PDB file of C-alpha atoms in Angstrom:
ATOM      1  CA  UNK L   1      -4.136  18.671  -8.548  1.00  0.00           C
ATOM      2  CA  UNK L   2      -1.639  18.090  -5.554  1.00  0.00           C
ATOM      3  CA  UNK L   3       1.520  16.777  -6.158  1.00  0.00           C
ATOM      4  CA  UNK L   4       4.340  17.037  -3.091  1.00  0.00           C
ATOM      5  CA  UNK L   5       7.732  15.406  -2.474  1.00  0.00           C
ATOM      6  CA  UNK L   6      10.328  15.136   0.263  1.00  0.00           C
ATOM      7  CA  UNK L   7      13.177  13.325   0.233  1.00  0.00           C
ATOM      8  CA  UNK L   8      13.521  10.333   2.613  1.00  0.00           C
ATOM      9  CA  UNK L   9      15.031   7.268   3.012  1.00  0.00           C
ATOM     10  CA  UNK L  10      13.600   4.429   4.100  1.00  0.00           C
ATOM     11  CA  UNK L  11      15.209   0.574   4.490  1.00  0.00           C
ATOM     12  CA  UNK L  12      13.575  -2.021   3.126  1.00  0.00           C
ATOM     13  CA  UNK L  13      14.538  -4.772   5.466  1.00  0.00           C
ATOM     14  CA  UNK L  14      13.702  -2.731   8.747  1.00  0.00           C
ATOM     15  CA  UNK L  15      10.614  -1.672   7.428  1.00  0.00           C
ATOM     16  CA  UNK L  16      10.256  -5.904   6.507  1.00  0.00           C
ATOM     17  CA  UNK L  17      11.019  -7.093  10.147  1.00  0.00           C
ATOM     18  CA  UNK L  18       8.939  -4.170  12.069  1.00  0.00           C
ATOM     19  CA  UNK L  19       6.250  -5.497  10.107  1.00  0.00           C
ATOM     20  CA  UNK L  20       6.907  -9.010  11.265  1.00  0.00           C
ATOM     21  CA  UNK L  21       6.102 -11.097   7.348  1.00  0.00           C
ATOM     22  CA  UNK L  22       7.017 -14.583   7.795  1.00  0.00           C
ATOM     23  CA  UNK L  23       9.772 -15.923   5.636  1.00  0.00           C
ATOM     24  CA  UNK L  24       8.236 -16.367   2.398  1.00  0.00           C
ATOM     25  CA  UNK L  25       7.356 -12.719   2.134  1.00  0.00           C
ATOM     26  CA  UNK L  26       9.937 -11.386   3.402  1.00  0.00           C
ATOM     27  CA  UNK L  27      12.603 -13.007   0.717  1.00  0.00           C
ATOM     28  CA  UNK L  28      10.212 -12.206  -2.213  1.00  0.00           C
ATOM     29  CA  UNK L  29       9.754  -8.722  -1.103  1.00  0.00           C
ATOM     30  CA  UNK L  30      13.469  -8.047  -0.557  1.00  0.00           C
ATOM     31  CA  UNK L  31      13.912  -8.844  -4.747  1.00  0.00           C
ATOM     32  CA  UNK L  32      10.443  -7.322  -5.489  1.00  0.00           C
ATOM     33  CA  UNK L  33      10.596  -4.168  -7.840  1.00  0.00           C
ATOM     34  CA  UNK L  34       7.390  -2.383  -6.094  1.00  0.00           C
ATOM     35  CA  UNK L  35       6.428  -2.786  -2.525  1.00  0.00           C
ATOM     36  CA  UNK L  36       2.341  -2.124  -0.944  1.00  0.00           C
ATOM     37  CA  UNK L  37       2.706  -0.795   2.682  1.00  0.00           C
ATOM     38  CA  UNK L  38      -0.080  -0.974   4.746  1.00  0.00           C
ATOM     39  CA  UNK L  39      -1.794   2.303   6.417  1.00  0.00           C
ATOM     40  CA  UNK L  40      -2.812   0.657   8.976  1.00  0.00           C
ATOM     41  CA  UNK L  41      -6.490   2.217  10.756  1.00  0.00           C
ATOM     42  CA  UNK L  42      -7.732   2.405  13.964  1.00  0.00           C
ATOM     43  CA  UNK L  43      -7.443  -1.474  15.233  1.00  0.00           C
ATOM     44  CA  UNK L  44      -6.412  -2.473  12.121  1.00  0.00           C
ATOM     45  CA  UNK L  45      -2.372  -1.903  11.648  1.00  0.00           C
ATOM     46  CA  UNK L  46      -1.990  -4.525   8.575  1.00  0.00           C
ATOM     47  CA  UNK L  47      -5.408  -2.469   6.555  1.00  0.00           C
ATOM     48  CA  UNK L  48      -4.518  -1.919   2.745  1.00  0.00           C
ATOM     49  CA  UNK L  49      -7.805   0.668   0.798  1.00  0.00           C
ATOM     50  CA  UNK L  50     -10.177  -1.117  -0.856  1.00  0.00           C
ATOM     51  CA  UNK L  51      -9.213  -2.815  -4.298  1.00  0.00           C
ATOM     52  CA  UNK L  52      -5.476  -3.277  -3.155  1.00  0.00           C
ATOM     53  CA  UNK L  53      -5.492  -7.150  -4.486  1.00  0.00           C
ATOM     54  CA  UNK L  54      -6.979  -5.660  -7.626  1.00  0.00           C
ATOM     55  CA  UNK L  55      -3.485  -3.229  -8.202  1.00  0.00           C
ATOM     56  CA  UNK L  56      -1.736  -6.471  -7.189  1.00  0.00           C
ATOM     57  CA  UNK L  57      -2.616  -8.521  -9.642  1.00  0.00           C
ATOM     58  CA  UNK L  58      -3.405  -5.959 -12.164  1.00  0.00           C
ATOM     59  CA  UNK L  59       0.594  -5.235 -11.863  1.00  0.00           C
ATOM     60  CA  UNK L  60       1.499  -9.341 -11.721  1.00  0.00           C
ATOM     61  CA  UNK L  61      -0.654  -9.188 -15.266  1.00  0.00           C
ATOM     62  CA  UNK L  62       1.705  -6.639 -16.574  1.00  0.00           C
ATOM     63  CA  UNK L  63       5.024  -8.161 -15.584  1.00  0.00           C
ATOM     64  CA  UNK L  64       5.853  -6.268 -12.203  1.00  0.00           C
ATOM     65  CA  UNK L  65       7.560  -8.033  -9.673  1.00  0.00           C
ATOM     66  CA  UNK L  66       5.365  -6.815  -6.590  1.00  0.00           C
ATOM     67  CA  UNK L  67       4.218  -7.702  -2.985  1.00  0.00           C
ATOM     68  CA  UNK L  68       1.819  -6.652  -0.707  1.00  0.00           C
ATOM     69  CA  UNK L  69       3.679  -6.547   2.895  1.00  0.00           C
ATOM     70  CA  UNK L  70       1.477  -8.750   5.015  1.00  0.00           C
ATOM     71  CA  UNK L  71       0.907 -11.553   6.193  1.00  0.00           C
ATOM     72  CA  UNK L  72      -1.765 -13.645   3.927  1.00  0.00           C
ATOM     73  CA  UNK L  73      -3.855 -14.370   7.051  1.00  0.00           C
ATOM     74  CA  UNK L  74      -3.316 -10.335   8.804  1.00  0.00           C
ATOM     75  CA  UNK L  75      -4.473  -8.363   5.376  1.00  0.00           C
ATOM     76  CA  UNK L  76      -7.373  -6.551   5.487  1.00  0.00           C
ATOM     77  CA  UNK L  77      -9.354  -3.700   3.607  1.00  0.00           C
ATOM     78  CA  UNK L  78     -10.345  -0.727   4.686  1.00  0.00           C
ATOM     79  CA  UNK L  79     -13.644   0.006   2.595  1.00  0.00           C
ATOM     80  CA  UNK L  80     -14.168   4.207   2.887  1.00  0.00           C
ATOM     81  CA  UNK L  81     -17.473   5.025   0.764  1.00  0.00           C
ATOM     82  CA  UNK L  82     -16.705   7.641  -1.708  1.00  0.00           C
ATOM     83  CA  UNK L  83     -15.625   9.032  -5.092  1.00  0.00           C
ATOM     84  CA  UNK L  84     -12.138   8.966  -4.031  1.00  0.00           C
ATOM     85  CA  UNK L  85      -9.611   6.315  -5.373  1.00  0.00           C
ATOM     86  CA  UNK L  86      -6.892   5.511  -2.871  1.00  0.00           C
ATOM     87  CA  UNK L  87      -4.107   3.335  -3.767  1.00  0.00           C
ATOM     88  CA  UNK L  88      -2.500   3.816  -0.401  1.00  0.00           C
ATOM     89  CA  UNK L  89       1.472   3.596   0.382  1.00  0.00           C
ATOM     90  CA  UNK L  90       3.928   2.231  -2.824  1.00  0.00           C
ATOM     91  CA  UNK L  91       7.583   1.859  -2.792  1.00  0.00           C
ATOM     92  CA  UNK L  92       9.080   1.629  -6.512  1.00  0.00           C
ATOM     93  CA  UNK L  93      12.239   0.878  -7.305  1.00  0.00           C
ATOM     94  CA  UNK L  94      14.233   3.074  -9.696  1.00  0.00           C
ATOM     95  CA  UNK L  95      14.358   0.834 -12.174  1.00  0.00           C
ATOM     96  CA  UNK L  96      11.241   0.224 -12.181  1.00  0.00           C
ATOM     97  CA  UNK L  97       9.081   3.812 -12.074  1.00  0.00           C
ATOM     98  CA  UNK L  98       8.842   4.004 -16.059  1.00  0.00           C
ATOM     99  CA  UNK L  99       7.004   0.570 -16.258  1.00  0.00           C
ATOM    100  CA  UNK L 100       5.298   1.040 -12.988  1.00  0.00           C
ATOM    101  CA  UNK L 101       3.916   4.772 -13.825  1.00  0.00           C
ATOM    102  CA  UNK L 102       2.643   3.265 -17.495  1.00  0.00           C
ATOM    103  CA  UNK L 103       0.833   0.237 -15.458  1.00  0.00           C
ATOM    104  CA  UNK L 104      -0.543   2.535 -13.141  1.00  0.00           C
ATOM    105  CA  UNK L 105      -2.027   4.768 -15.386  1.00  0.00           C
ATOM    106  CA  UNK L 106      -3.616   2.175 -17.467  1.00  0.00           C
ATOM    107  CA  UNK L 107      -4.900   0.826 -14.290  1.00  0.00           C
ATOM    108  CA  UNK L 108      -6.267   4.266 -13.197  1.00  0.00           C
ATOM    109  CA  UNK L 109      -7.692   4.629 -16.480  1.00  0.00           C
ATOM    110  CA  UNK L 110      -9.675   1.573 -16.421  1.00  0.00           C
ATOM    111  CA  UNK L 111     -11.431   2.118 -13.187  1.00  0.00           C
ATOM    112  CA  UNK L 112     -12.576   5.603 -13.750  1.00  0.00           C
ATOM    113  CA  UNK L 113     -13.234   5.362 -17.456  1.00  0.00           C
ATOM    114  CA  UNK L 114     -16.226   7.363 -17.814  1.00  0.00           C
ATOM    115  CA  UNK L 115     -14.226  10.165 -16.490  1.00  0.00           C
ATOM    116  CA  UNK L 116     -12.067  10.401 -19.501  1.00  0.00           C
ATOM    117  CA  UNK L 117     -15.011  10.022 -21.553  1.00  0.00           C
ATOM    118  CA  UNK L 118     -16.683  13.291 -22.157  1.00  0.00           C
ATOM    119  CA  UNK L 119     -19.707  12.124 -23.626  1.00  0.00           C
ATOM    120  CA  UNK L 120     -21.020  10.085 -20.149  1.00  0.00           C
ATOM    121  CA  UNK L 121     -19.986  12.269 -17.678  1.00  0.00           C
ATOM    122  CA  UNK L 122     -22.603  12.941 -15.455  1.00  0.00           C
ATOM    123  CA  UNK L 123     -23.058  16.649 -14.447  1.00  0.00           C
ATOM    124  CA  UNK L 124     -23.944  15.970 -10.788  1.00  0.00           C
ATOM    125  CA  UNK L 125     -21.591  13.301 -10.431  1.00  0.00           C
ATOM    126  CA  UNK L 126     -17.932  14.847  -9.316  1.00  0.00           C
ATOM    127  CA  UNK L 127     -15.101  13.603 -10.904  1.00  0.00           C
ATOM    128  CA  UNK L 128     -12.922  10.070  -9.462  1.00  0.00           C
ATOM    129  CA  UNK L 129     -10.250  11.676  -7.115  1.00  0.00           C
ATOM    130  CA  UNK L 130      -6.964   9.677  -6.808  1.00  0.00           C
ATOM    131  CA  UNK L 131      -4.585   9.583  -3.563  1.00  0.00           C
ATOM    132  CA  UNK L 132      -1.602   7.660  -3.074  1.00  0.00           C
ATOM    133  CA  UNK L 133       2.128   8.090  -1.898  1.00  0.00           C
ATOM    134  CA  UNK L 134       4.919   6.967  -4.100  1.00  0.00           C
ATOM    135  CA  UNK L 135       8.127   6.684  -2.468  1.00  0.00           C
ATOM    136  CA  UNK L 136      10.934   6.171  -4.924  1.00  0.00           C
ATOM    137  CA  UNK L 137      14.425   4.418  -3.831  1.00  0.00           C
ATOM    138  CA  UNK L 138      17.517   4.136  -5.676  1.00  0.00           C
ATOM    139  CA  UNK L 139      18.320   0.398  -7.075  1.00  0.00           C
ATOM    140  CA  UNK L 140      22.458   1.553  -6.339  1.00  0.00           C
ATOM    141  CA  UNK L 141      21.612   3.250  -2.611  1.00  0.00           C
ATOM    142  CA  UNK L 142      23.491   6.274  -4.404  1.00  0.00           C
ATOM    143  CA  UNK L 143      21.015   8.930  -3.623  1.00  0.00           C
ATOM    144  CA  UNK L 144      17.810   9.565  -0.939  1.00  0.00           C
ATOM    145  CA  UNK L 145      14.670   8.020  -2.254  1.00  0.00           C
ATOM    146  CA  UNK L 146      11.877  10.762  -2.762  1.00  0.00           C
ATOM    147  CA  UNK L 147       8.116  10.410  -1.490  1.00  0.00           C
ATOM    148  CA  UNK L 148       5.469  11.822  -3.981  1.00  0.00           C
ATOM    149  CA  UNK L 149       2.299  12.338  -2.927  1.00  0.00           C
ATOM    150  CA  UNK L 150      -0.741  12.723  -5.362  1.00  0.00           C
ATOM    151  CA  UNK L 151      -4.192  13.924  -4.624  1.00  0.00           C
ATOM    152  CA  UNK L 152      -6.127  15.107  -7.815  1.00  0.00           C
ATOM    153  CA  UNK L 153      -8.759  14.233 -10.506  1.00  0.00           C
ATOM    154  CA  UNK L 154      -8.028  10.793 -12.271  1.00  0.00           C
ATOM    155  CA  UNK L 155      -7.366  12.541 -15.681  1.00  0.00           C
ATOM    156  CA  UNK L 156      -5.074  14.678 -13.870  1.00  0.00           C
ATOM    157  CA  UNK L 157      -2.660  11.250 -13.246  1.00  0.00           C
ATOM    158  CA  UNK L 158      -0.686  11.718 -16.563  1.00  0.00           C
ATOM    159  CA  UNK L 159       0.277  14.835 -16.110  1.00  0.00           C
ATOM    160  CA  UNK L 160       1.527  14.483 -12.305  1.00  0.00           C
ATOM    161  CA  UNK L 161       3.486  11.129 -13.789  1.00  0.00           C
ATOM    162  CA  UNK L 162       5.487  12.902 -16.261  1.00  0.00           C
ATOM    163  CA  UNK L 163       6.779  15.143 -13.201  1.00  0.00           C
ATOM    164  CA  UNK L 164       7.555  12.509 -11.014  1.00  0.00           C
ATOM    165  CA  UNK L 165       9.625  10.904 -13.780  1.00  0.00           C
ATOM    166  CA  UNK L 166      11.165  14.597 -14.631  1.00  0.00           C
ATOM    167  CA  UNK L 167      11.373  15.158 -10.969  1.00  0.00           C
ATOM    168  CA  UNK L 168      13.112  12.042 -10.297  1.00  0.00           C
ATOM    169  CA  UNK L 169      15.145  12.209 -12.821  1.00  0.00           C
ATOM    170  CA  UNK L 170      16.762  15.341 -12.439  1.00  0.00           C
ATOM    171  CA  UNK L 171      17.292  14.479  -7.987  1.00  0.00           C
TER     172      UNK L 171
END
């Protein structure tokens, strides 16, 4: 398991108008609690990985105010073939990381099931891998936000949250 962090700070409504969302995203992102940033890839600058509207709606399901910043008619999926899960850029509020960390998990959890279960796990099938990077901002702009990053084995999620929470917590 790889987990990293920096600090950083990043501001919302820049990173809003060098994206260029038209009005209606903009205003809901500036009061949304989690934010999806694109990758962009190659000719593709607006490109979210694969399954992105499934974490979107998976986290509207479980009460989190979140948006995906693009465009409805620029988003796009980048669709790499492999065992890897990769839930690309997130920016969480403060506020928000206990809830957000819980609905992630359960979120990981159900896609890569079998891995947890020790029973089905195939021997020549490697374990899911999850990626992603977490950047964490202040609700009261009283301290840098943080940027996790997380590249490990899907059971490995739960541990790697509770240090993110203890890491955050003690910044």
């Amino acid at each position: 398991m790889q987990l990293t962090h920096i600090d950083r700070y990043t501001d919302i409504a820049k990173l809003i108008s060098d994206i260029g969302l038209g009005d209606s995203i903009s205003a809901s992102a500036l009061t949304a609690d989690i934010l999806i940033v694109p990758l962009g890839y190659n000719d593709a600058p607006y490109a979210f990985p694969q399954r992105t509207d499934e974490l979107f709606q998976f986290c509207q399901e479980n009460n989190l105010k979140i948006e995906i910043l693009v465009d409805d008619d620029k988003y796009e999926e980048i669709e790499l073939n492999s065992h890897v899960m990769r839930l690309g850029k997130i920016i969480v509020k403060d506020l928000a990381l206990p809830l957000f960390i819980s609905v992630l998990g359960a979120y990981i959890y159900e896609n890569t099931r079998n891995d947890f279960d020790t029973d089905e796990v195939v021997e020549f099938v490697a374990p899911t891998e999850v990626e992603f990077e977490m950047e964490v901002i202040d609700s009261l702009q009283q301290r840098k936000s943080m940027t996790f990053k997380f590249k490990g084995e899907a059971k490995e999620f739960t541990v790697a949250a509770e240090e993110i929470k203890k890491i955050w917590d003690e910044h």
